[in-house]
């Protein structure tokens, strides 16, 4: 096994695990990944929790207690998920302390059914921050139109945020603007900006999945030659936008007040097409000040045969722009693709949350004490 993950970390990429379960916490596996695989953070989402809790491993004791108390299914889910996040945050606390709060982070998402409701998202974010009650938590807020003002409001209250489900370059710029506006609010309120952190989760593989499908539909040699290029091009241009925003005069004023940059986080980095190398979205998205959150299979692949050759984003912007333009010229509308992906992303998390509600409700009924 190579030490590709150490090389990746040395290049300034924070390695986060895109998975969490109670078994991973109690077995010592999470601590082992931190110790041996350079993992410095954990992300969760409704799909991950649905898979973990539905497997039942390690949750029956807490579910039995919750059933005895006759709590609602929504309350049960929040008690279970926040317990996992709290325990994971405690395991990662030494990393948080060693990196002055930049890493050692665990993310937990607001109820995905609130994605188009600004006020409810803000209220939920405050509640989650209070429930978990760990300084190394990030509250995940989706980058929907309603999510943008919620990001500003929540950051303005001093709560650290992981902005999720970003697909488009335009929306990414709006996310960075929302973050800066939140920092400005926090500064005006006299809060310590050095304690506020954020990442912007820019989704990668799903862009290739959708655009490749449309390129296959065209079937021409020109279309085939562009397969597997759009996702990397999109992410690289996002990094260009990040460099521009965080070298602006507006940022300089916040930087003087000890604010932290909002790091780009590469999400959805598991390769969906077996024709592509399984470390594609790791090896080819190396740049300082980024986070790569990987499902375990991708983490293991990167550790085993990742090819980390230094910064693979610098100097690529012209080519990346040309590749996205070439896709557009074939009649595949970028705006249409990213809008569809955002809609599907929110919908998939809603579906996972609803499945989690159903399976948890069934467990609470099964474990409910008999009357008398």
mmCIF file of C-alpha atoms in Angstrom:
data_model
loop_
_atom_site.group_PDB
_atom_site.id
_atom_site.type_symbol
_atom_site.label_atom_id
_atom_site.label_comp_id
_atom_site.label_asym_id
_atom_site.label_seq_id
_atom_site.Cartn_x
_atom_site.Cartn_y
_atom_site.Cartn_z
ATOM 1 C CA UNK A 1 0.000 0.000 0.000
ATOM 2 C CA UNK A 2 1.373 3.407 -0.981
ATOM 3 C CA UNK A 3 1.070 6.453 1.249
ATOM 4 C CA UNK A 4 -0.858 8.363 -1.383
ATOM 5 C CA UNK A 5 -3.190 9.722 1.297
ATOM 6 C CA UNK A 6 -0.251 11.311 3.128
ATOM 7 C CA UNK A 7 0.911 12.890 -0.143
ATOM 8 C CA UNK A 8 -2.621 14.151 -0.736
ATOM 9 C CA UNK A 9 -2.716 15.639 2.755
ATOM 10 C CA UNK A 10 0.739 17.189 2.249
ATOM 11 C CA UNK A 11 -0.602 18.930 -0.880
ATOM 12 C CA UNK A 12 -3.100 20.793 1.311
ATOM 13 C CA UNK A 13 -6.141 18.562 0.710
ATOM 14 C CA UNK A 14 -8.112 17.685 3.857
ATOM 15 C CA UNK A 15 -9.314 14.065 3.676
ATOM 16 C CA UNK A 16 -12.815 13.584 5.079
ATOM 17 C CA UNK A 17 -14.856 10.386 5.212
ATOM 18 C CA UNK A 18 -18.289 10.518 3.586
ATOM 19 C CA UNK A 19 -19.913 8.027 5.933
ATOM 20 C CA UNK A 20 -20.931 7.551 9.551
ATOM 21 C CA UNK A 21 -22.599 4.799 11.554
ATOM 22 C CA UNK A 22 -22.725 3.806 15.210
ATOM 23 C CA UNK A 23 -20.782 0.627 14.442
ATOM 24 C CA UNK A 24 -17.997 2.698 12.865
ATOM 25 C CA UNK A 25 -17.834 4.743 16.094
ATOM 26 C CA UNK A 26 -18.085 1.937 18.671
ATOM 27 C CA UNK A 27 -15.791 -0.534 16.860
ATOM 28 C CA UNK A 28 -12.914 1.916 16.847
ATOM 29 C CA UNK A 29 -12.909 2.036 13.039
ATOM 30 C CA UNK A 30 -13.316 5.820 12.873
ATOM 31 C CA UNK A 31 -10.433 6.348 15.302
ATOM 32 C CA UNK A 32 -8.352 3.932 13.210
ATOM 33 C CA UNK A 33 -9.055 5.848 9.984
ATOM 34 C CA UNK A 34 -7.995 9.078 11.696
ATOM 35 C CA UNK A 35 -4.839 7.446 13.015
ATOM 36 C CA UNK A 36 -3.818 5.475 9.935
ATOM 37 C CA UNK A 37 -5.518 6.949 6.850
ATOM 38 C CA UNK A 38 -5.100 10.708 7.446
ATOM 39 C CA UNK A 39 -8.881 11.201 7.823
ATOM 40 C CA UNK A 40 -9.541 14.582 9.469
ATOM 41 C CA UNK A 41 -13.316 14.981 9.109
ATOM 42 C CA UNK A 42 -16.632 13.213 8.561
ATOM 43 C CA UNK A 43 -19.656 14.160 6.471
ATOM 44 C CA UNK A 44 -23.143 12.706 6.761
ATOM 45 C CA UNK A 45 -26.346 13.129 4.789
ATOM 46 C CA UNK A 46 -29.878 11.696 4.970
ATOM 47 C CA UNK A 47 -28.930 8.785 2.665
ATOM 48 C CA UNK A 48 -25.990 7.812 4.899
ATOM 49 C CA UNK A 49 -28.125 7.877 8.052
ATOM 50 C CA UNK A 50 -30.931 5.969 6.351
ATOM 51 C CA UNK A 51 -28.490 3.205 5.392
ATOM 52 C CA UNK A 52 -26.834 3.122 8.840
ATOM 53 C CA UNK A 53 -29.997 3.104 10.949
ATOM 54 C CA UNK A 54 -31.880 0.707 8.654
ATOM 55 C CA UNK A 55 -29.043 -1.814 9.088
ATOM 56 C CA UNK A 56 -29.979 -1.742 12.793
ATOM 57 C CA UNK A 57 -26.417 -2.350 13.939
ATOM 58 C CA UNK A 58 -25.956 -0.763 17.354
ATOM 59 C CA UNK A 59 -29.201 1.217 17.451
ATOM 60 C CA UNK A 60 -31.626 -1.196 19.140
ATOM 61 C CA UNK A 61 -30.826 -0.145 22.718
ATOM 62 C CA UNK A 62 -31.492 3.529 22.042
ATOM 63 C CA UNK A 63 -34.568 2.722 19.949
ATOM 64 C CA UNK A 64 -35.941 0.584 22.805
ATOM 65 C CA UNK A 65 -35.561 3.514 25.222
ATOM 66 C CA UNK A 66 -37.128 5.928 22.746
ATOM 67 C CA UNK A 67 -40.051 3.537 22.189
ATOM 68 C CA UNK A 68 -40.595 3.308 25.962
ATOM 69 C CA UNK A 69 -40.791 7.108 26.115
ATOM 70 C CA UNK A 70 -43.267 7.130 23.201
ATOM 71 C CA UNK A 71 -41.386 9.878 21.377
ATOM 72 C CA UNK A 72 -42.414 10.909 17.872
ATOM 73 C CA UNK A 73 -40.531 9.365 14.969
ATOM 74 C CA UNK A 74 -39.016 12.769 14.087
ATOM 75 C CA UNK A 75 -37.702 13.181 17.611
ATOM 76 C CA UNK A 76 -36.320 9.632 17.593
ATOM 77 C CA UNK A 77 -34.376 10.278 14.402
ATOM 78 C CA UNK A 78 -32.926 13.507 15.744
ATOM 79 C CA UNK A 79 -31.909 11.833 19.020
ATOM 80 C CA UNK A 80 -30.200 8.990 17.123
ATOM 81 C CA UNK A 81 -28.430 11.086 14.482
ATOM 82 C CA UNK A 82 -27.245 13.783 16.878
ATOM 83 C CA UNK A 83 -25.904 11.108 19.247
ATOM 84 C CA UNK A 84 -23.776 9.681 16.419
ATOM 85 C CA UNK A 85 -22.556 13.125 15.372
ATOM 86 C CA UNK A 86 -21.749 14.069 18.981
ATOM 87 C CA UNK A 87 -19.722 10.874 19.505
ATOM 88 C CA UNK A 88 -17.890 11.288 16.189
ATOM 89 C CA UNK A 89 -17.139 14.923 17.075
ATOM 90 C CA UNK A 90 -15.599 13.790 20.363
ATOM 91 C CA UNK A 91 -13.368 11.286 18.539
ATOM 92 C CA UNK A 92 -12.262 14.028 16.125
ATOM 93 C CA UNK A 93 -11.768 16.670 18.825
ATOM 94 C CA UNK A 94 -7.947 16.267 18.992
ATOM 95 C CA UNK A 95 -7.770 16.994 15.228
ATOM 96 C CA UNK A 96 -10.002 20.043 15.711
ATOM 97 C CA UNK A 97 -7.730 21.360 18.465
ATOM 98 C CA UNK A 98 -4.536 20.646 16.494
ATOM 99 C CA UNK A 99 -5.804 22.482 13.381
ATOM 100 C CA UNK A 100 -7.262 25.486 15.236
ATOM 101 C CA UNK A 101 -10.767 24.421 14.279
ATOM 102 C CA UNK A 102 -10.252 23.999 10.558
ATOM 103 C CA UNK A 103 -10.581 20.207 10.520
ATOM 104 C CA UNK A 104 -11.784 17.604 13.004
ATOM 105 C CA UNK A 105 -15.292 18.469 11.793
ATOM 106 C CA UNK A 106 -18.494 16.404 11.614
ATOM 107 C CA UNK A 107 -21.393 17.576 9.416
ATOM 108 C CA UNK A 108 -25.095 17.055 10.056
ATOM 109 C CA UNK A 109 -27.827 18.104 7.644
ATOM 110 C CA UNK A 110 -31.004 20.065 8.237
ATOM 111 C CA UNK A 111 -34.196 18.152 7.417
ATOM 112 C CA UNK A 112 -34.120 18.002 3.584
ATOM 113 C CA UNK A 113 -37.873 18.666 3.458
ATOM 114 C CA UNK A 114 -37.054 22.252 4.520
ATOM 115 C CA UNK A 115 -34.789 22.907 1.506
ATOM 116 C CA UNK A 116 -37.126 25.546 0.055
ATOM 117 C CA UNK A 117 -38.065 27.222 3.354
ATOM 118 C CA UNK A 118 -35.554 29.811 4.584
ATOM 119 C CA UNK A 119 -37.024 30.479 8.036
ATOM 120 C CA UNK A 120 -37.483 26.803 8.869
ATOM 121 C CA UNK A 121 -33.931 26.023 7.700
ATOM 122 C CA UNK A 122 -32.491 28.722 9.997
ATOM 123 C CA UNK A 123 -34.577 27.446 12.933
ATOM 124 C CA UNK A 124 -33.501 23.847 12.280
ATOM 125 C CA UNK A 125 -29.817 24.823 11.983
ATOM 126 C CA UNK A 126 -29.964 26.597 15.369
ATOM 127 C CA UNK A 127 -31.712 23.600 16.927
ATOM 128 C CA UNK A 128 -29.145 21.121 15.547
ATOM 129 C CA UNK A 129 -26.208 23.232 16.744
ATOM 130 C CA UNK A 130 -27.810 23.324 20.215
ATOM 131 C CA UNK A 131 -28.635 19.587 20.236
ATOM 132 C CA UNK A 132 -25.172 18.383 19.173
ATOM 133 C CA UNK A 133 -23.479 21.022 21.323
ATOM 134 C CA UNK A 134 -19.959 20.471 19.993
ATOM 135 C CA UNK A 135 -17.749 23.254 18.615
ATOM 136 C CA UNK A 136 -16.505 21.001 15.808
ATOM 137 C CA UNK A 137 -19.911 20.522 14.172
ATOM 138 C CA UNK A 138 -20.843 21.867 10.751
ATOM 139 C CA UNK A 139 -24.550 22.300 9.990
ATOM 140 C CA UNK A 140 -25.316 21.309 6.398
ATOM 141 C CA UNK A 141 -27.597 23.681 4.486
ATOM 142 C CA UNK A 142 -28.486 22.987 0.827
ATOM 143 C CA UNK A 143 -27.526 25.613 -1.762
ATOM 144 C CA UNK A 144 -31.078 26.134 -2.965
ATOM 145 C CA UNK A 145 -32.388 29.660 -3.595
ATOM 146 C CA UNK A 146 -34.078 29.526 -0.183
ATOM 147 C CA UNK A 147 -30.885 28.136 1.341
ATOM 148 C CA UNK A 148 -28.754 31.156 0.381
ATOM 149 C CA UNK A 149 -30.308 33.687 2.824
ATOM 150 C CA UNK A 150 -30.387 30.922 5.455
ATOM 151 C CA UNK A 151 -26.605 30.499 5.069
ATOM 152 C CA UNK A 152 -26.088 34.231 5.644
ATOM 153 C CA UNK A 153 -28.374 34.220 8.686
ATOM 154 C CA UNK A 154 -26.811 31.135 10.287
ATOM 155 C CA UNK A 155 -23.206 32.249 9.690
ATOM 156 C CA UNK A 156 -24.218 35.665 11.057
ATOM 157 C CA UNK A 157 -25.187 33.931 14.307
ATOM 158 C CA UNK A 158 -21.736 32.368 14.591
ATOM 159 C CA UNK A 159 -22.778 28.832 13.584
ATOM 160 C CA UNK A 160 -20.351 27.045 11.231
ATOM 161 C CA UNK A 161 -21.905 25.718 8.011
ATOM 162 C CA UNK A 162 -21.273 23.080 5.344
ATOM 163 C CA UNK A 163 -23.157 24.293 2.246
ATOM 164 C CA UNK A 164 -24.251 21.218 0.287
ATOM 165 C CA UNK A 165 -25.672 20.271 -3.128
ATOM 166 C CA UNK A 166 -23.727 22.828 -5.209
ATOM 167 C CA UNK A 167 -23.598 21.922 -8.894
ATOM 168 C CA UNK A 168 -23.332 25.178 -10.844
ATOM 169 C CA UNK A 169 -20.603 27.799 -11.029
ATOM 170 C CA UNK A 170 -23.143 30.612 -10.743
ATOM 171 C CA UNK A 171 -24.718 29.102 -7.620
ATOM 172 C CA UNK A 172 -21.265 28.548 -6.133
ATOM 173 C CA UNK A 173 -20.503 32.258 -6.472
ATOM 174 C CA UNK A 174 -23.838 32.999 -4.778
ATOM 175 C CA UNK A 175 -22.862 30.638 -1.948
ATOM 176 C CA UNK A 176 -19.547 32.431 -1.406
ATOM 177 C CA UNK A 177 -21.395 35.752 -1.441
ATOM 178 C CA UNK A 178 -23.865 34.427 1.169
ATOM 179 C CA UNK A 179 -20.936 33.326 3.349
ATOM 180 C CA UNK A 180 -19.203 36.707 3.145
ATOM 181 C CA UNK A 181 -22.490 38.469 3.922
ATOM 182 C CA UNK A 182 -22.877 36.214 6.961
ATOM 183 C CA UNK A 183 -19.358 37.043 8.156
ATOM 184 C CA UNK A 184 -20.109 40.747 7.741
ATOM 185 C CA UNK A 185 -23.237 40.311 9.898
ATOM 186 C CA UNK A 186 -21.261 38.388 12.498
ATOM 187 C CA UNK A 187 -18.578 41.082 12.536
ATOM 188 C CA UNK A 188 -21.199 43.823 12.983
ATOM 189 C CA UNK A 189 -22.608 41.819 15.915
ATOM 190 C CA UNK A 190 -19.172 41.716 17.545
ATOM 191 C CA UNK A 191 -18.662 37.959 17.126
ATOM 192 C CA UNK A 192 -15.206 36.368 16.910
ATOM 193 C CA UNK A 193 -14.827 35.562 13.191
ATOM 194 C CA UNK A 194 -11.882 33.224 13.816
ATOM 195 C CA UNK A 195 -14.339 30.749 15.390
ATOM 196 C CA UNK A 196 -16.647 30.604 12.341
ATOM 197 C CA UNK A 197 -15.805 28.025 9.651
ATOM 198 C CA UNK A 198 -17.462 26.883 6.442
ATOM 199 C CA UNK A 199 -16.987 24.549 3.506
ATOM 200 C CA UNK A 200 -18.841 24.630 0.182
ATOM 201 C CA UNK A 201 -19.671 21.124 -1.054
ATOM 202 C CA UNK A 202 -19.315 21.154 -4.833
ATOM 203 C CA UNK A 203 -20.671 17.900 -6.292
ATOM 204 C CA UNK A 204 -18.528 16.165 -8.894
ATOM 205 C CA UNK A 205 -19.438 12.690 -10.208
ATOM 206 C CA UNK A 206 -23.134 13.390 -10.785
ATOM 207 C CA UNK A 207 -22.181 16.036 -13.383
ATOM 208 C CA UNK A 208 -20.373 13.405 -15.461
ATOM 209 C CA UNK A 209 -23.199 10.892 -15.003
ATOM 210 C CA UNK A 210 -25.793 13.296 -16.451
ATOM 211 C CA UNK A 211 -23.651 14.866 -19.178
ATOM 212 C CA UNK A 212 -22.152 11.525 -20.266
ATOM 213 C CA UNK A 213 -25.689 10.137 -20.643
ATOM 214 C CA UNK A 214 -26.526 13.015 -22.982
ATOM 215 C CA UNK A 215 -23.239 12.620 -24.889
ATOM 216 C CA UNK A 216 -24.014 8.910 -25.362
ATOM 217 C CA UNK A 217 -27.394 9.946 -26.730
ATOM 218 C CA UNK A 218 -25.678 12.012 -29.417
ATOM 219 C CA UNK A 219 -23.384 9.110 -30.280
ATOM 220 C CA UNK A 220 -20.903 11.078 -32.434
ATOM 221 C CA UNK A 221 -17.114 10.739 -32.163
ATOM 222 C CA UNK A 222 -16.961 14.354 -31.003
ATOM 223 C CA UNK A 223 -19.456 13.616 -28.226
ATOM 224 C CA UNK A 224 -17.643 10.437 -27.144
ATOM 225 C CA UNK A 225 -14.340 12.339 -26.908
ATOM 226 C CA UNK A 226 -15.866 14.648 -24.284
ATOM 227 C CA UNK A 227 -17.056 11.880 -21.954
ATOM 228 C CA UNK A 228 -15.639 12.031 -18.441
ATOM 229 C CA UNK A 229 -14.400 15.595 -18.787
ATOM 230 C CA UNK A 230 -17.267 17.860 -17.700
ATOM 231 C CA UNK A 231 -17.190 17.109 -13.954
ATOM 232 C CA UNK A 232 -13.475 17.840 -13.583
ATOM 233 C CA UNK A 233 -13.783 20.953 -15.763
ATOM 234 C CA UNK A 234 -16.703 22.220 -13.663
ATOM 235 C CA UNK A 235 -14.865 21.625 -10.375
ATOM 236 C CA UNK A 236 -11.657 23.218 -11.620
ATOM 237 C CA UNK A 237 -13.513 26.350 -12.695
ATOM 238 C CA UNK A 238 -15.125 26.394 -9.243
ATOM 239 C CA UNK A 239 -11.640 26.520 -7.738
ATOM 240 C CA UNK A 240 -10.825 29.424 -10.042
ATOM 241 C CA UNK A 241 -13.904 31.239 -8.693
ATOM 242 C CA UNK A 242 -12.769 30.459 -5.130
ATOM 243 C CA UNK A 243 -9.345 31.973 -5.837
ATOM 244 C CA UNK A 244 -10.958 35.115 -7.260
ATOM 245 C CA UNK A 245 -13.414 35.681 -4.406
ATOM 246 C CA UNK A 246 -10.883 35.022 -1.656
ATOM 247 C CA UNK A 247 -8.360 37.447 -3.094
ATOM 248 C CA UNK A 248 -10.905 40.298 -3.433
ATOM 249 C CA UNK A 249 -10.963 43.586 -1.504
ATOM 250 C CA UNK A 250 -14.185 42.472 0.184
ATOM 251 C CA UNK A 251 -12.419 39.385 1.525
ATOM 252 C CA UNK A 252 -9.337 41.384 2.574
ATOM 253 C CA UNK A 253 -11.444 43.403 5.054
ATOM 254 C CA UNK A 254 -12.759 40.175 6.622
ATOM 255 C CA UNK A 255 -9.338 38.555 6.543
ATOM 256 C CA UNK A 256 -8.033 41.422 8.703
ATOM 257 C CA UNK A 257 -10.726 40.506 11.246
ATOM 258 C CA UNK A 258 -9.342 36.912 11.398
ATOM 259 C CA UNK A 259 -12.104 35.372 9.252
ATOM 260 C CA UNK A 260 -11.576 31.917 7.737
ATOM 261 C CA UNK A 261 -11.855 31.196 4.029
ATOM 262 C CA UNK A 262 -14.774 28.997 3.001
ATOM 263 C CA UNK A 263 -12.970 25.981 1.585
ATOM 264 C CA UNK A 264 -14.228 24.205 -1.536
ATOM 265 C CA UNK A 265 -15.153 20.610 -0.697
ATOM 266 C CA UNK A 266 -15.269 18.013 -3.465
ATOM 267 C CA UNK A 267 -18.365 15.898 -2.789
ATOM 268 C CA UNK A 268 -19.764 12.910 -4.660
ATOM 269 C CA UNK A 269 -16.222 11.722 -5.459
ATOM 270 C CA UNK A 270 -17.057 8.037 -5.832
ATOM 271 C CA UNK A 271 -16.722 7.141 -9.529
ATOM 272 C CA UNK A 272 -20.009 5.920 -11.019
ATOM 273 C CA UNK A 273 -18.707 4.741 -14.432
ATOM 274 C CA UNK A 274 -16.486 1.612 -14.205
ATOM 275 C CA UNK A 275 -14.725 2.742 -17.391
ATOM 276 C CA UNK A 276 -13.019 5.518 -15.394
ATOM 277 C CA UNK A 277 -10.226 5.024 -12.855
ATOM 278 C CA UNK A 278 -11.747 4.757 -9.399
ATOM 279 C CA UNK A 279 -9.540 7.554 -8.024
ATOM 280 C CA UNK A 280 -10.316 10.009 -10.855
ATOM 281 C CA UNK A 281 -12.018 12.614 -8.667
ATOM 282 C CA UNK A 282 -9.221 12.439 -6.106
ATOM 283 C CA UNK A 283 -6.081 12.395 -8.267
ATOM 284 C CA UNK A 284 -7.291 15.087 -10.646
ATOM 285 C CA UNK A 285 -8.672 17.559 -8.084
ATOM 286 C CA UNK A 286 -5.598 18.257 -5.963
ATOM 287 C CA UNK A 287 -5.117 21.869 -4.845
ATOM 288 C CA UNK A 288 -4.265 23.567 -1.554
ATOM 289 C CA UNK A 289 -7.092 24.657 0.732
ATOM 290 C CA UNK A 290 -9.575 22.039 -0.507
ATOM 291 C CA UNK A 291 -11.420 19.170 1.166
ATOM 292 C CA UNK A 292 -12.143 15.826 -0.513
ATOM 293 C CA UNK A 293 -14.875 13.837 1.212
ATOM 294 C CA UNK A 294 -14.721 10.202 0.096
ATOM 295 C CA UNK A 295 -16.924 7.172 0.584
ATOM 296 C CA UNK A 296 -14.916 4.336 2.137
ATOM 297 C CA UNK A 297 -14.395 2.484 -1.163
ATOM 298 C CA UNK A 298 -12.851 5.599 -2.733
ATOM 299 C CA UNK A 299 -10.720 6.205 0.356
ATOM 300 C CA UNK A 300 -9.393 2.633 0.170
ATOM 301 C CA UNK A 301 -8.742 2.932 -3.579
ATOM 302 C CA UNK A 302 -6.874 6.214 -3.117
ATOM 303 C CA UNK A 303 -4.806 4.708 -0.305
ATOM 304 C CA UNK A 304 -3.967 1.644 -2.423
ATOM 305 C CA UNK A 305 -3.238 3.114 -5.860
ATOM 306 C CA UNK A 306 -3.962 6.852 -5.892
ATOM 307 C CA UNK A 307 -1.618 8.828 -8.121
ATOM 308 C CA UNK A 308 -0.887 12.075 -6.310
ATOM 309 C CA UNK A 309 1.437 14.095 -8.535
ATOM 310 C CA UNK A 310 1.088 17.556 -7.018
ATOM 311 C CA UNK A 311 -1.405 20.301 -7.843
ATOM 312 C CA UNK A 312 -3.653 19.039 -10.681
ATOM 313 C CA UNK A 313 -5.879 22.150 -10.848
ATOM 314 C CA UNK A 314 -3.327 24.929 -11.415
ATOM 315 C CA UNK A 315 -3.027 25.865 -15.074
ATOM 316 C CA UNK A 316 -6.169 23.985 -16.175
ATOM 317 C CA UNK A 317 -8.722 26.821 -16.335
ATOM 318 C CA UNK A 318 -8.462 27.561 -20.061
ATOM 319 C CA UNK A 319 -8.816 23.896 -20.986
ATOM 320 C CA UNK A 320 -11.666 23.412 -18.496
ATOM 321 C CA UNK A 321 -13.578 26.341 -19.989
ATOM 322 C CA UNK A 322 -12.989 24.985 -23.514
ATOM 323 C CA UNK A 323 -14.326 21.553 -22.509
ATOM 324 C CA UNK A 324 -17.524 22.937 -20.983
ATOM 325 C CA UNK A 325 -17.980 25.196 -24.035
ATOM 326 C CA UNK A 326 -17.537 22.166 -26.332
ATOM 327 C CA UNK A 327 -20.278 20.300 -24.460
ATOM 328 C CA UNK A 328 -22.575 23.322 -24.780
ATOM 329 C CA UNK A 329 -21.872 23.594 -28.527
ATOM 330 C CA UNK A 330 -23.171 20.049 -28.966
ATOM 331 C CA UNK A 331 -26.550 21.242 -27.685
ATOM 332 C CA UNK A 332 -26.194 20.047 -24.084
ATOM 333 C CA UNK A 333 -27.303 23.036 -22.013
ATOM 334 C CA UNK A 334 -25.161 23.476 -18.890
ATOM 335 C CA UNK A 335 -27.879 25.441 -17.064
ATOM 336 C CA UNK A 336 -30.409 22.703 -17.730
ATOM 337 C CA UNK A 337 -28.038 19.999 -16.420
ATOM 338 C CA UNK A 338 -27.136 21.757 -13.161
ATOM 339 C CA UNK A 339 -30.740 22.745 -12.447
ATOM 340 C CA UNK A 340 -31.846 19.134 -12.927
ATOM 341 C CA UNK A 341 -29.048 17.875 -10.668
ATOM 342 C CA UNK A 342 -30.002 20.262 -7.870
ATOM 343 C CA UNK A 343 -33.673 19.253 -8.105
ATOM 344 C CA UNK A 344 -32.743 15.550 -8.131
ATOM 345 C CA UNK A 345 -30.266 16.030 -5.265
ATOM 346 C CA UNK A 346 -32.869 17.581 -2.969
ATOM 347 C CA UNK A 347 -35.419 14.956 -4.014
ATOM 348 C CA UNK A 348 -33.032 12.032 -3.314
ATOM 349 C CA UNK A 349 -32.305 13.327 0.183
ATOM 350 C CA UNK A 350 -36.046 13.833 0.805
ATOM 351 C CA UNK A 351 -36.718 10.253 -0.327
ATOM 352 C CA UNK A 352 -33.967 8.924 1.950
ATOM 353 C CA UNK A 353 -35.374 10.935 4.872
ATOM 354 C CA UNK A 354 -38.890 9.611 4.238
ATOM 355 C CA UNK A 355 -37.535 6.034 4.065
ATOM 356 C CA UNK A 356 -35.734 6.676 7.354
ATOM 357 C CA UNK A 357 -38.972 7.940 8.921
ATOM 358 C CA UNK A 358 -40.823 4.796 7.797
ATOM 359 C CA UNK A 359 -38.191 2.296 8.939
ATOM 360 C CA UNK A 360 -37.674 4.071 12.286
ATOM 361 C CA UNK A 361 -41.434 4.214 12.893
ATOM 362 C CA UNK A 362 -41.664 0.472 12.236
ATOM 363 C CA UNK A 363 -38.828 -0.182 14.723
ATOM 364 C CA UNK A 364 -40.437 2.010 17.394
ATOM 365 C CA UNK A 365 -43.697 0.070 16.997
ATOM 366 C CA UNK A 366 -41.882 -3.269 17.157
ATOM 367 C CA UNK A 367 -39.996 -2.295 20.316
ATOM 368 C CA UNK A 368 -42.899 -0.508 22.054
ATOM 369 C CA UNK A 369 -43.616 -2.017 25.486
ATOM 370 C CA UNK A 370 -46.936 -3.793 25.816
ATOM 371 C CA UNK A 371 -49.516 -1.895 27.855
ATOM 372 C CA UNK A 372 -50.287 -2.921 31.399
#
